């Protein structure tokens, strides 16, 4: 019998400003986004994926990411990141003051083509160039988002060996550079034991100083909190969630929002895990986010009487 | 770092016919209930809490439990149980052919009074009489449902020491008799680490041959699947769930349905855990149950395209 002792600390990475906002089709005024982000920061969120530097034609909602970065880049307590699909995105991110670049490549060829419109090998080639660029930029960080690490909306279940093939190539490019590798359950179809298995196998193969692990999940199949906890107990030190469960992936049919930050926080708080985030204040931010026109949210904690959340 | 190896087998106890149906205010025809139960059995469900023997004035919906028992009691593959709040209920259950009596007592005085209209000590006194009756009836089993083992809707968080005080008295009465003890998260407010802690502490204190452990949970706070898995990894060999997530507790304000059987099955199936239940067929049963007029359901798996569930 294993005893699941809670970890001392988990980094909760708030992705509502990226994965969440981009799921909303109608344009959102930048100042509304900024108000939501401010509410998240007021709740104690420090790691924020604030947007993405992608073609505004592909995802118009992300066109104001630079403005949002400018509004928050001067806060020394914040660790802002932005998602990029290619070298151009990485350069734009760095030019706008982003110090943590989230480079996304899907394990599944079909999803990578749908998501960033090129093959996995092309994405990896560009990753090499991004890494070269990051080596020249002191104080920058690399986060590698491995999309469809468990399941692909087009090709179904993804094995750990498939993840390993992409990760292995990527880590060869990364070399000795510090990196956070996120296995992303893009569709929410991963199950807890699959998450445990992938983390166990890949950490065994690729453990080294400076390599940290993260999990990015969706709650579509109701596994969100369980998957996150299983990832944490198998070595993930950071988990991506979206406040209010806002979101989905416009390129993954059927996917609903990221696991709600408040749901995961509730689970972690019950074990005394330090996240730095204040749950009642986060719920206030969730209320703001849930009021955004056109957003789909999926939060359990917002449905219970507020005085019961403590 | 712990490695969460899936257990070989988990007993999934279907409680929709009791905890689920009783949440529906309007009368349900017995034949409709029977059709739902048949669909559950067709899916491979073998452990079923088929109803309760309580005052029909208190819970009119349970008045036909005897008829339902009669319809299924002759199936040797089924392990039918019924909930009882007192000696009278236990006697009725046995008279109707029930071989597994689920005796319910809440840890919290306030909830016990609300739920079964008497104090915890009175419930325990009657448990002594129920046990005497079971000792005379060969081939019968006892299940002890400890309501509000984590949280009380009236008094808030329940400590493991509070559970221990009630359990200790109960087990003194039980003696050497085999028993399954279920810690019930009546309100869904338990968190995974609280579940882990209670199971760890109480198993340490009360482990003995013939004593098995179960967990009964609700998904109100979004912890349903995670709590069940944490219970399993801390010694629970059986978990109560309700197909389609039908349910709630009419005496626990704010509580929604039990964790959906299909959601937990999906999690277990991902680890190759044997339950004997066929998920696609269970989803067919869930569709039937979700169509019952007046029922509230809360299933994640029913919201995803059926071909993605495998």
mmCIF file of N, CA, C and O in Angstrom, chain A residues 1-7 151-153 156 187 189-194 196 200 203 219-223 225-226 229-230 232-235 263-264 266-268 270-271 273 300-301 303-304 308-310, chain B residues 1-7 151-153 156 187 189-194 196 200 203 219-223 225-226 229-230 232-235 263-264 266-268 270-271 273 300-301 303-305 308-310:
data_model
loop_
_atom_site.group_PDB
_atom_site.id
_atom_site.type_symbol
_atom_site.label_atom_id
_atom_site.label_comp_id
_atom_site.label_asym_id
_atom_site.label_seq_id
_atom_site.Cartn_x
_atom_site.Cartn_y
_atom_site.Cartn_z
ATOM 1 N N UNK A 1 0.845 -1.202 0.000
ATOM 2 C CA UNK A 1 0.000 0.000 0.000
ATOM 3 C C UNK A 1 0.878 1.249 0.000
ATOM 4 O O UNK A 1 1.732 1.411 0.850
ATOM 5 N N UNK A 2 0.680 2.101 -0.949
ATOM 6 C CA UNK A 2 1.445 3.345 -0.991
ATOM 7 C C UNK A 2 0.739 4.386 -0.131
ATOM 8 O O UNK A 2 -0.468 4.349 0.030
ATOM 9 N N UNK A 3 1.489 5.276 0.416
ATOM 10 C CA UNK A 3 0.878 6.388 1.145
ATOM 11 C C UNK A 3 1.148 7.660 0.360
ATOM 12 O O UNK A 3 2.289 7.985 0.075
ATOM 13 N N UNK A 4 0.061 8.325 -0.025
ATOM 14 C CA UNK A 4 0.211 9.499 -0.881
ATOM 15 C C UNK A 4 0.381 10.743 -0.032
ATOM 16 O O UNK A 4 -0.577 11.441 0.282
ATOM 17 N N UNK A 5 1.618 10.985 0.359
ATOM 18 C CA UNK A 5 1.881 12.190 1.124
ATOM 19 C C UNK A 5 1.903 13.384 0.180
ATOM 20 O O UNK A 5 2.575 13.356 -0.847
ATOM 21 N N UNK A 6 1.201 14.431 0.542
ATOM 22 C CA UNK A 6 1.172 15.591 -0.351
ATOM 23 C C UNK A 6 2.560 16.211 -0.496
ATOM 24 O O UNK A 6 3.341 16.209 0.453
ATOM 25 N N UNK A 7 2.871 16.717 -1.687
ATOM 26 C CA UNK A 7 4.145 17.432 -1.850
ATOM 27 C C UNK A 7 4.086 18.755 -1.098
ATOM 28 O O UNK A 7 3.000 19.244 -0.780
ATOM 29 N N UNK A 151 -3.324 11.356 -26.083
ATOM 30 C CA UNK A 151 -4.422 11.076 -27.003
ATOM 31 C C UNK A 151 -4.456 12.161 -28.060
ATOM 32 O O UNK A 151 -4.190 13.325 -27.784
ATOM 33 N N UNK A 152 -4.796 11.734 -29.272
ATOM 34 C CA UNK A 152 -4.923 12.679 -30.390
ATOM 35 C C UNK A 152 -6.375 12.638 -30.866
ATOM 36 O O UNK A 152 -6.935 11.547 -31.008
ATOM 37 N N UNK A 153 -6.964 13.801 -31.091
ATOM 38 C CA UNK A 153 -8.374 13.801 -31.523
ATOM 39 C C UNK A 153 -8.563 13.102 -32.869
ATOM 40 O O UNK A 153 -9.681 12.696 -33.196
ATOM 41 N N UNK A 156 -6.346 8.964 -32.007
ATOM 42 C CA UNK A 156 -6.635 8.182 -30.796
ATOM 43 C C UNK A 156 -5.459 8.104 -29.829
ATOM 44 O O UNK A 156 -4.589 8.989 -29.808
ATOM 45 N N UNK A 187 -6.830 16.571 -25.167
ATOM 46 C CA UNK A 187 -8.256 16.247 -25.340
ATOM 47 C C UNK A 187 -8.961 15.907 -24.026
ATOM 48 O O UNK A 187 -10.182 15.746 -24.019
ATOM 49 N N UNK A 189 -8.665 13.083 -22.572
ATOM 50 C CA UNK A 189 -9.007 11.654 -22.619
ATOM 51 C C UNK A 189 -8.015 10.777 -21.843
ATOM 52 O O UNK A 189 -8.247 9.571 -21.690
ATOM 53 N N UNK A 190 -6.943 11.364 -21.369
ATOM 54 C CA UNK A 190 -5.999 10.571 -20.566
ATOM 55 C C UNK A 190 -6.687 10.082 -19.303
ATOM 56 O O UNK A 190 -7.604 10.722 -18.789
ATOM 57 N N UNK A 191 -6.235 8.938 -18.814
ATOM 58 C CA UNK A 191 -6.741 8.455 -17.530
ATOM 59 C C UNK A 191 -5.587 8.497 -16.533
ATOM 60 O O UNK A 191 -4.410 8.521 -16.916
ATOM 61 N N UNK A 192 -5.905 8.489 -15.245
ATOM 62 C CA UNK A 192 -4.846 8.679 -14.238
ATOM 63 C C UNK A 192 -3.699 7.681 -14.347
ATOM 64 O O UNK A 192 -2.532 8.073 -14.206
ATOM 65 N N UNK A 193 -4.011 6.417 -14.599
ATOM 66 C CA UNK A 193 -2.919 5.429 -14.657
ATOM 67 C C UNK A 193 -2.081 5.593 -15.919
ATOM 68 O O UNK A 193 -0.896 5.256 -15.944
ATOM 69 N N UNK A 194 -2.713 6.091 -16.989
ATOM 70 C CA UNK A 194 -1.940 6.397 -18.196
ATOM 71 C C UNK A 194 -0.977 7.562 -17.905
ATOM 72 O O UNK A 194 0.196 7.525 -18.298
ATOM 73 N N UNK A 196 0.219 8.345 -14.973
ATOM 74 C CA UNK A 196 1.261 7.793 -14.095
ATOM 75 C C UNK A 196 2.305 7.038 -14.916
ATOM 76 O O UNK A 196 3.515 7.195 -14.715
ATOM 77 N N UNK A 200 6.211 8.051 -15.332
ATOM 78 C CA UNK A 200 7.197 7.102 -14.806
ATOM 79 C C UNK A 200 8.217 6.728 -15.886
ATOM 80 O O UNK A 200 9.435 6.807 -15.684
ATOM 81 N N UNK A 203 10.328 9.881 -17.248
ATOM 82 C CA UNK A 203 11.283 10.399 -16.259
ATOM 83 C C UNK A 203 12.437 9.432 -16.073
ATOM 84 O O UNK A 203 13.588 9.852 -15.903
ATOM 85 N N UNK A 219 -10.603 18.686 -18.435
ATOM 86 C CA UNK A 219 -11.499 17.886 -17.592
ATOM 87 C C UNK A 219 -12.637 17.243 -18.390
ATOM 88 O O UNK A 219 -13.616 16.773 -17.806
ATOM 89 N N UNK A 220 -12.486 17.170 -19.687
ATOM 90 C CA UNK A 220 -13.563 16.692 -20.561
ATOM 91 C C UNK A 220 -14.129 15.342 -20.116
ATOM 92 O O UNK A 220 -15.340 15.132 -20.124
ATOM 93 N N UNK A 221 -13.278 14.438 -19.729
ATOM 94 C CA UNK A 221 -13.715 13.094 -19.333
ATOM 95 C C UNK A 221 -13.864 12.972 -17.807
ATOM 96 O O UNK A 221 -14.032 11.863 -17.296
ATOM 97 N N UNK A 222 -13.751 14.091 -17.117
ATOM 98 C CA UNK A 222 -13.910 14.058 -15.661
ATOM 99 C C UNK A 222 -12.674 13.581 -14.924
ATOM 100 O O UNK A 222 -12.736 13.282 -13.725
ATOM 101 N N UNK A 223 -11.551 13.519 -15.624
ATOM 102 C CA UNK A 223 -10.325 13.013 -15.011
ATOM 103 C C UNK A 223 -9.396 14.151 -14.570
ATOM 104 O O UNK A 223 -8.292 13.888 -14.071
ATOM 105 N N UNK A 225 -8.820 16.549 -12.192
ATOM 106 C CA UNK A 225 -8.135 16.645 -10.901
ATOM 107 C C UNK A 225 -7.324 15.373 -10.645
ATOM 108 O O UNK A 225 -6.167 15.436 -10.219
ATOM 109 N N UNK A 226 -7.922 14.220 -10.914
ATOM 110 C CA UNK A 226 -7.212 12.956 -10.656
ATOM 111 C C UNK A 226 -5.947 12.874 -11.508
ATOM 112 O O UNK A 226 -4.884 12.489 -11.020
ATOM 113 N N UNK A 229 -3.266 15.148 -10.052
ATOM 114 C CA UNK A 229 -2.662 14.600 -8.829
ATOM 115 C C UNK A 229 -1.763 13.409 -9.141
ATOM 116 O O UNK A 229 -0.687 13.265 -8.561
ATOM 117 N N UNK A 230 -2.187 12.568 -10.073
ATOM 118 C CA UNK A 230 -1.331 11.432 -10.441
ATOM 119 C C UNK A 230 -0.040 11.932 -11.087
ATOM 120 O O UNK A 230 1.036 11.377 -10.855
ATOM 121 N N UNK A 232 1.422 14.758 -10.424
ATOM 122 C CA UNK A 232 2.214 15.322 -9.325
ATOM 123 C C UNK A 232 2.911 14.205 -8.550
ATOM 124 O O UNK A 232 4.085 14.328 -8.186
ATOM 125 N N UNK A 233 2.204 13.104 -8.324
ATOM 126 C CA UNK A 233 2.811 12.005 -7.562
ATOM 127 C C UNK A 233 3.779 11.181 -8.403
ATOM 128 O O UNK A 233 4.378 10.231 -7.896
ATOM 129 N N UNK A 234 3.903 11.529 -9.661
ATOM 130 C CA UNK A 234 4.895 10.870 -10.505
ATOM 131 C C UNK A 234 5.888 11.873 -11.071
ATOM 132 O O UNK A 234 6.452 11.647 -12.131
ATOM 133 N N UNK A 235 6.056 12.985 -10.378
ATOM 134 C CA UNK A 235 7.181 13.843 -10.689
ATOM 135 C C UNK A 235 6.884 15.198 -11.291
ATOM 136 O O UNK A 235 7.800 16.005 -11.453
ATOM 137 N N UNK A 263 -10.694 23.991 -8.839
ATOM 138 C CA UNK A 263 -10.909 22.583 -8.467
ATOM 139 C C UNK A 263 -9.593 21.949 -8.022
ATOM 140 O O UNK A 263 -9.531 21.257 -7.003
ATOM 141 N N UNK A 264 -8.531 22.198 -8.785
ATOM 142 C CA UNK A 264 -7.238 21.627 -8.396
ATOM 143 C C UNK A 264 -6.742 22.238 -7.088
ATOM 144 O O UNK A 264 -6.233 21.534 -6.213
ATOM 145 N N UNK A 266 -8.461 23.339 -4.664
ATOM 146 C CA UNK A 266 -9.204 22.758 -3.542
ATOM 147 C C UNK A 266 -8.585 21.424 -3.132
ATOM 148 O O UNK A 266 -8.400 21.143 -1.942
ATOM 149 N N UNK A 267 -8.268 20.613 -4.145
ATOM 150 C CA UNK A 267 -7.652 19.307 -3.866
ATOM 151 C C UNK A 267 -6.305 19.479 -3.176
ATOM 152 O O UNK A 267 -5.999 18.786 -2.207
ATOM 153 N N UNK A 268 -5.503 20.421 -3.671
ATOM 154 C CA UNK A 268 -4.163 20.624 -3.108
ATOM 155 C C UNK A 268 -4.238 21.213 -1.701
ATOM 156 O O UNK A 268 -3.493 20.812 -0.795
ATOM 157 N N UNK A 270 -6.435 20.794 0.492
ATOM 158 C CA UNK A 270 -6.812 19.749 1.447
ATOM 159 C C UNK A 270 -5.614 18.964 1.970
ATOM 160 O O UNK A 270 -5.706 18.302 3.005
ATOM 161 N N UNK A 271 -4.495 19.027 1.236
ATOM 162 C CA UNK A 271 -3.279 18.350 1.686
ATOM 163 C C UNK A 271 -2.247 19.326 2.219
ATOM 164 O O UNK A 271 -1.109 18.949 2.476
ATOM 165 N N UNK A 273 -0.822 21.637 0.587
ATOM 166 C CA UNK A 273 0.188 21.927 -0.436
ATOM 167 C C UNK A 273 0.236 23.439 -0.682
ATOM 168 O O UNK A 273 -0.795 24.069 -0.878
ATOM 169 N N UNK A 300 -16.305 22.949 -10.969
ATOM 170 C CA UNK A 300 -17.167 22.345 -9.950
ATOM 171 C C UNK A 300 -17.303 23.285 -8.766
ATOM 172 O O UNK A 300 -18.386 23.465 -8.224
ATOM 173 N N UNK A 301 -16.187 23.878 -8.403
ATOM 174 C CA UNK A 301 -16.178 24.634 -7.161
ATOM 175 C C UNK A 301 -17.077 25.862 -7.214
ATOM 176 O O UNK A 301 -17.633 26.265 -6.190
ATOM 177 N N UNK A 303 -19.925 25.930 -8.356
ATOM 178 C CA UNK A 303 -21.330 25.524 -8.186
ATOM 179 C C UNK A 303 -21.710 25.292 -6.718
ATOM 180 O O UNK A 303 -22.885 25.088 -6.431
ATOM 181 N N UNK A 304 -20.739 25.273 -5.824
ATOM 182 C CA UNK A 304 -21.095 25.030 -4.425
ATOM 183 C C UNK A 304 -21.176 26.368 -3.688
ATOM 184 O O UNK A 304 -20.524 27.338 -4.080
ATOM 185 N N UNK A 308 -18.922 27.234 1.771
ATOM 186 C CA UNK A 308 -18.489 25.839 1.980
ATOM 187 C C UNK A 308 -17.077 25.602 1.448
ATOM 188 O O UNK A 308 -16.504 24.530 1.655
ATOM 189 N N UNK A 309 -16.544 26.599 0.745
ATOM 190 C CA UNK A 309 -15.213 26.449 0.160
ATOM 191 C C UNK A 309 -14.190 27.013 1.134
ATOM 192 O O UNK A 309 -14.003 28.226 1.200
ATOM 193 N N UNK A 310 -13.566 26.170 1.877
ATOM 194 C CA UNK A 310 -12.525 26.645 2.799
ATOM 195 C C UNK A 310 -11.743 25.447 3.287
ATOM 196 O O UNK A 310 -12.170 24.322 3.137
ATOM 197 N N UNK B 1 9.401 9.307 -4.363
ATOM 198 C CA UNK B 1 8.299 9.276 -5.349
ATOM 199 C C UNK B 1 7.587 7.922 -5.289
ATOM 200 O O UNK B 1 8.205 6.877 -5.408
ATOM 201 N N UNK B 2 6.300 7.962 -5.044
ATOM 202 C CA UNK B 2 5.519 6.718 -5.031
ATOM 203 C C UNK B 2 5.123 6.368 -6.455
ATOM 204 O O UNK B 2 4.969 7.235 -7.301
ATOM 205 N N UNK B 3 4.949 5.083 -6.706
ATOM 206 C CA UNK B 3 4.434 4.685 -8.013
ATOM 207 C C UNK B 3 3.062 4.062 -7.793
ATOM 208 O O UNK B 3 2.916 3.131 -7.010
ATOM 209 N N UNK B 4 2.074 4.645 -8.431
ATOM 210 C CA UNK B 4 0.702 4.216 -8.199
ATOM 211 C C UNK B 4 0.342 3.087 -9.148
ATOM 212 O O UNK B 4 -0.209 3.315 -10.224
ATOM 213 N N UNK B 5 0.669 1.886 -8.739
ATOM 214 C CA UNK B 5 0.297 0.741 -9.553
ATOM 215 C C UNK B 5 -1.176 0.438 -9.344
ATOM 216 O O UNK B 5 -1.634 0.366 -8.207
ATOM 217 N N UNK B 6 -1.905 0.262 -10.428
ATOM 218 C CA UNK B 6 -3.328 -0.016 -10.264
ATOM 219 C C UNK B 6 -3.550 -1.338 -9.543
ATOM 220 O O UNK B 6 -2.779 -2.281 -9.714
ATOM 221 N N UNK B 7 -4.602 -1.411 -8.713
ATOM 222 C CA UNK B 7 -4.933 -2.684 -8.077
ATOM 223 C C UNK B 7 -5.484 -3.642 -9.136
ATOM 224 O O UNK B 7 -5.912 -3.214 -10.209
ATOM 225 N N UNK B 151 -17.179 15.318 6.288
ATOM 226 C CA UNK B 151 -17.795 16.646 6.339
ATOM 227 C C UNK B 151 -19.267 16.466 6.656
ATOM 228 O O UNK B 151 -19.913 15.530 6.189
ATOM 229 N N UNK B 152 -19.775 17.383 7.448
ATOM 230 C CA UNK B 152 -21.203 17.392 7.775
ATOM 231 C C UNK B 152 -21.817 18.672 7.204
ATOM 232 O O UNK B 152 -21.228 19.742 7.340
ATOM 233 N N UNK B 153 -22.973 18.569 6.577
ATOM 234 C CA UNK B 153 -23.571 19.780 5.993
ATOM 235 C C UNK B 153 -23.940 20.815 7.054
ATOM 236 O O UNK B 153 -24.095 21.994 6.740
ATOM 237 N N UNK B 156 -19.770 21.084 9.371
ATOM 238 C CA UNK B 156 -18.495 21.285 8.680
ATOM 239 C C UNK B 156 -17.567 20.086 8.767
ATOM 240 O O UNK B 156 -18.005 18.945 8.998
ATOM 241 N N UNK B 187 -21.332 14.746 1.506
ATOM 242 C CA UNK B 187 -21.529 16.049 0.875
ATOM 243 C C UNK B 187 -20.626 16.273 -0.338
ATOM 244 O O UNK B 187 -20.807 17.251 -1.054
ATOM 245 N N UNK B 189 -17.561 17.047 -0.071
ATOM 246 C CA UNK B 189 -16.596 18.098 0.286
ATOM 247 C C UNK B 189 -15.230 17.556 0.681
ATOM 248 O O UNK B 189 -14.281 18.314 0.883
ATOM 249 N N UNK B 190 -15.108 16.229 0.793
ATOM 250 C CA UNK B 190 -13.799 15.663 1.119
ATOM 251 C C UNK B 190 -12.813 15.979 0.010
ATOM 252 O O UNK B 190 -13.182 16.116 -1.160
ATOM 253 N N UNK B 191 -11.552 16.082 0.382
ATOM 254 C CA UNK B 191 -10.506 16.250 -0.633
ATOM 255 C C UNK B 191 -9.642 14.993 -0.615
ATOM 256 O O UNK B 191 -9.601 14.254 0.369
ATOM 257 N N UNK B 192 -8.922 14.745 -1.707
ATOM 258 C CA UNK B 192 -8.188 13.479 -1.808
ATOM 259 C C UNK B 192 -7.230 13.206 -0.655
ATOM 260 O O UNK B 192 -7.149 12.085 -0.169
ATOM 261 N N UNK B 193 -6.510 14.229 -0.186
ATOM 262 C CA UNK B 193 -5.553 13.972 0.884
ATOM 263 C C UNK B 193 -6.260 13.731 2.219
ATOM 264 O O UNK B 193 -5.746 13.027 3.088
ATOM 265 N N UNK B 194 -7.449 14.318 2.372
ATOM 266 C CA UNK B 194 -8.242 14.033 3.579
ATOM 267 C C UNK B 194 -8.712 12.576 3.542
ATOM 268 O O UNK B 194 -8.665 11.875 4.556
ATOM 269 N N UNK B 196 -7.204 10.134 1.966
ATOM 270 C CA UNK B 196 -6.007 9.324 2.211
ATOM 271 C C UNK B 196 -5.699 9.275 3.702
ATOM 272 O O UNK B 196 -5.406 8.215 4.268
ATOM 273 N N UNK B 200 -5.801 5.934 6.036
ATOM 274 C CA UNK B 200 -4.535 5.526 6.648
ATOM 275 C C UNK B 200 -4.683 5.373 8.163
ATOM 276 O O UNK B 200 -4.333 4.352 8.749
ATOM 277 N N UNK B 203 -7.408 2.559 9.224
ATOM 278 C CA UNK B 203 -6.944 1.197 8.940
ATOM 279 C C UNK B 203 -5.822 0.802 9.896
ATOM 280 O O UNK B 203 -5.748 -0.341 10.335
ATOM 281 N N UNK B 219 -19.625 13.893 -6.243
ATOM 282 C CA UNK B 219 -18.722 14.688 -7.074
ATOM 283 C C UNK B 219 -18.993 16.185 -6.990
ATOM 284 O O UNK B 219 -18.499 16.962 -7.802
ATOM 285 N N UNK B 220 -19.729 16.592 -5.986
ATOM 286 C CA UNK B 220 -20.167 17.986 -5.875
ATOM 287 C C UNK B 220 -19.017 18.991 -6.029
ATOM 288 O O UNK B 220 -19.145 20.001 -6.706
ATOM 289 N N UNK B 221 -17.901 18.713 -5.408
ATOM 290 C CA UNK B 221 -16.742 19.614 -5.448
ATOM 291 C C UNK B 221 -15.744 19.216 -6.554
ATOM 292 O O UNK B 221 -14.638 19.758 -6.619
ATOM 293 N N UNK B 222 -16.133 18.253 -7.388
ATOM 294 C CA UNK B 222 -15.245 17.838 -8.478
ATOM 295 C C UNK B 222 -14.137 16.897 -8.046
ATOM 296 O O UNK B 222 -13.190 16.652 -8.796
ATOM 297 N N UNK B 223 -14.257 16.358 -6.836
ATOM 298 C CA UNK B 223 -13.201 15.497 -6.294
ATOM 299 C C UNK B 223 -13.551 14.011 -6.445
ATOM 300 O O UNK B 223 -12.800 13.145 -5.996
ATOM 301 N N UNK B 225 -13.736 11.379 -8.638
ATOM 302 C CA UNK B 225 -12.837 10.337 -9.143
ATOM 303 C C UNK B 225 -11.533 10.335 -8.349
ATOM 304 O O UNK B 225 -11.043 9.270 -7.949
ATOM 305 N N UNK B 226 -10.981 11.497 -8.089
ATOM 306 C CA UNK B 226 -9.714 11.567 -7.348
ATOM 307 C C UNK B 226 -9.881 10.989 -5.941
ATOM 308 O O UNK B 226 -9.038 10.215 -5.477
ATOM 309 N N UNK B 229 -10.056 7.172 -6.142
ATOM 310 C CA UNK B 229 -8.740 6.570 -6.398
ATOM 311 C C UNK B 229 -7.832 6.668 -5.183
ATOM 312 O O UNK B 229 -7.098 5.735 -4.857
ATOM 313 N N UNK B 230 -7.876 7.793 -4.495
ATOM 314 C CA UNK B 230 -7.051 7.910 -3.292
ATOM 315 C C UNK B 230 -7.524 6.913 -2.227
ATOM 316 O O UNK B 230 -6.703 6.332 -1.517
ATOM 317 N N UNK B 232 -8.895 4.025 -2.837
ATOM 318 C CA UNK B 232 -8.437 2.707 -3.320
ATOM 319 C C UNK B 232 -6.957 2.508 -3.011
ATOM 320 O O UNK B 232 -6.536 1.434 -2.587
ATOM 321 N N UNK B 233 -6.164 3.545 -3.193
ATOM 322 C CA UNK B 233 -4.731 3.417 -2.934
ATOM 323 C C UNK B 233 -4.393 3.459 -1.443
ATOM 324 O O UNK B 233 -3.228 3.338 -1.069
ATOM 325 N N UNK B 234 -5.406 3.649 -0.625
ATOM 326 C CA UNK B 234 -5.197 3.569 0.828
ATOM 327 C C UNK B 234 -6.065 2.498 1.446
ATOM 328 O O UNK B 234 -6.425 2.582 2.615
ATOM 329 N N UNK B 235 -6.428 1.503 0.656
ATOM 330 C CA UNK B 235 -6.997 0.308 1.261
ATOM 331 C C UNK B 235 -8.459 0.015 0.976
ATOM 332 O O UNK B 235 -8.939 -1.054 1.343
ATOM 333 N N UNK B 263 -17.673 7.456 -14.911
ATOM 334 C CA UNK B 263 -16.446 8.247 -14.770
ATOM 335 C C UNK B 263 -15.374 7.438 -14.022
ATOM 336 O O UNK B 263 -14.215 7.389 -14.433
ATOM 337 N N UNK B 264 -15.793 6.803 -12.931
ATOM 338 C CA UNK B 264 -14.809 6.001 -12.180
ATOM 339 C C UNK B 264 -14.343 4.805 -13.004
ATOM 340 O O UNK B 264 -13.147 4.487 -13.026
ATOM 341 N N UNK B 266 -14.080 4.560 -16.162
ATOM 342 C CA UNK B 266 -13.127 5.015 -17.174
ATOM 343 C C UNK B 266 -11.725 5.135 -16.568
ATOM 344 O O UNK B 266 -10.730 4.696 -17.167
ATOM 345 N N UNK B 267 -11.667 5.709 -15.376
ATOM 346 C CA UNK B 267 -10.371 5.857 -14.699
ATOM 347 C C UNK B 267 -9.755 4.490 -14.404
ATOM 348 O O UNK B 267 -8.561 4.274 -14.626
ATOM 349 N N UNK B 268 -10.566 3.564 -13.928
ATOM 350 C CA UNK B 268 -10.051 2.242 -13.555
ATOM 351 C C UNK B 268 -9.640 1.449 -14.786
ATOM 352 O O UNK B 268 -8.605 0.769 -14.798
ATOM 353 N N UNK B 270 -8.497 2.501 -17.501
ATOM 354 C CA UNK B 270 -7.216 2.996 -17.999
ATOM 355 C C UNK B 270 -6.023 2.330 -17.321
ATOM 356 O O UNK B 270 -4.911 2.372 -17.849
ATOM 357 N N UNK B 271 -6.241 1.743 -16.158
ATOM 358 C CA UNK B 271 -5.171 1.020 -15.472
ATOM 359 C C UNK B 271 -5.332 -0.484 -15.562
ATOM 360 O O UNK B 271 -4.611 -1.223 -14.894
ATOM 361 N N UNK B 273 -7.731 -2.173 -14.417
ATOM 362 C CA UNK B 273 -8.351 -2.710 -13.195
ATOM 363 C C UNK B 273 -9.613 -3.486 -13.568
ATOM 364 O O UNK B 273 -10.454 -2.986 -14.312
ATOM 365 N N UNK B 300 -19.525 13.039 -16.519
ATOM 366 C CA UNK B 300 -18.645 13.635 -17.538
ATOM 367 C C UNK B 300 -18.655 12.777 -18.795
ATOM 368 O O UNK B 300 -18.709 13.276 -19.913
ATOM 369 N N UNK B 301 -18.595 11.483 -18.582
ATOM 370 C CA UNK B 301 -18.393 10.590 -19.729
ATOM 371 C C UNK B 301 -19.561 10.616 -20.702
ATOM 372 O O UNK B 301 -19.379 10.399 -21.905
ATOM 373 N N UNK B 303 -20.985 13.125 -21.691
ATOM 374 C CA UNK B 303 -20.916 14.328 -22.527
ATOM 375 C C UNK B 303 -19.934 14.197 -23.680
ATOM 376 O O UNK B 303 -19.883 15.078 -24.534
ATOM 377 N N UNK B 304 -19.142 13.158 -23.702
ATOM 378 C CA UNK B 304 -18.165 13.020 -24.797
ATOM 379 C C UNK B 304 -18.719 12.080 -25.855
ATOM 380 O O UNK B 304 -19.541 11.223 -25.547
ATOM 381 N N UNK B 305 -18.286 12.258 -27.106
ATOM 382 C CA UNK B 305 -18.781 11.364 -28.159
ATOM 383 C C UNK B 305 -18.517 9.907 -27.787
ATOM 384 O O UNK B 305 -17.413 9.571 -27.336
ATOM 385 N N UNK B 308 -15.459 7.852 -28.519
ATOM 386 C CA UNK B 308 -14.185 8.209 -27.881
ATOM 387 C C UNK B 308 -14.001 7.491 -26.553
ATOM 388 O O UNK B 308 -12.932 7.567 -25.935
ATOM 389 N N UNK B 309 -15.057 6.817 -26.099
ATOM 390 C CA UNK B 309 -14.989 6.106 -24.824
ATOM 391 C C UNK B 309 -14.581 4.664 -25.078
ATOM 392 O O UNK B 309 -15.396 3.842 -25.483
ATOM 393 N N UNK B 310 -13.343 4.371 -24.899
ATOM 394 C CA UNK B 310 -12.886 2.986 -25.087
ATOM 395 C C UNK B 310 -11.505 2.847 -24.474
ATOM 396 O O UNK B 310 -10.871 3.835 -24.153
#
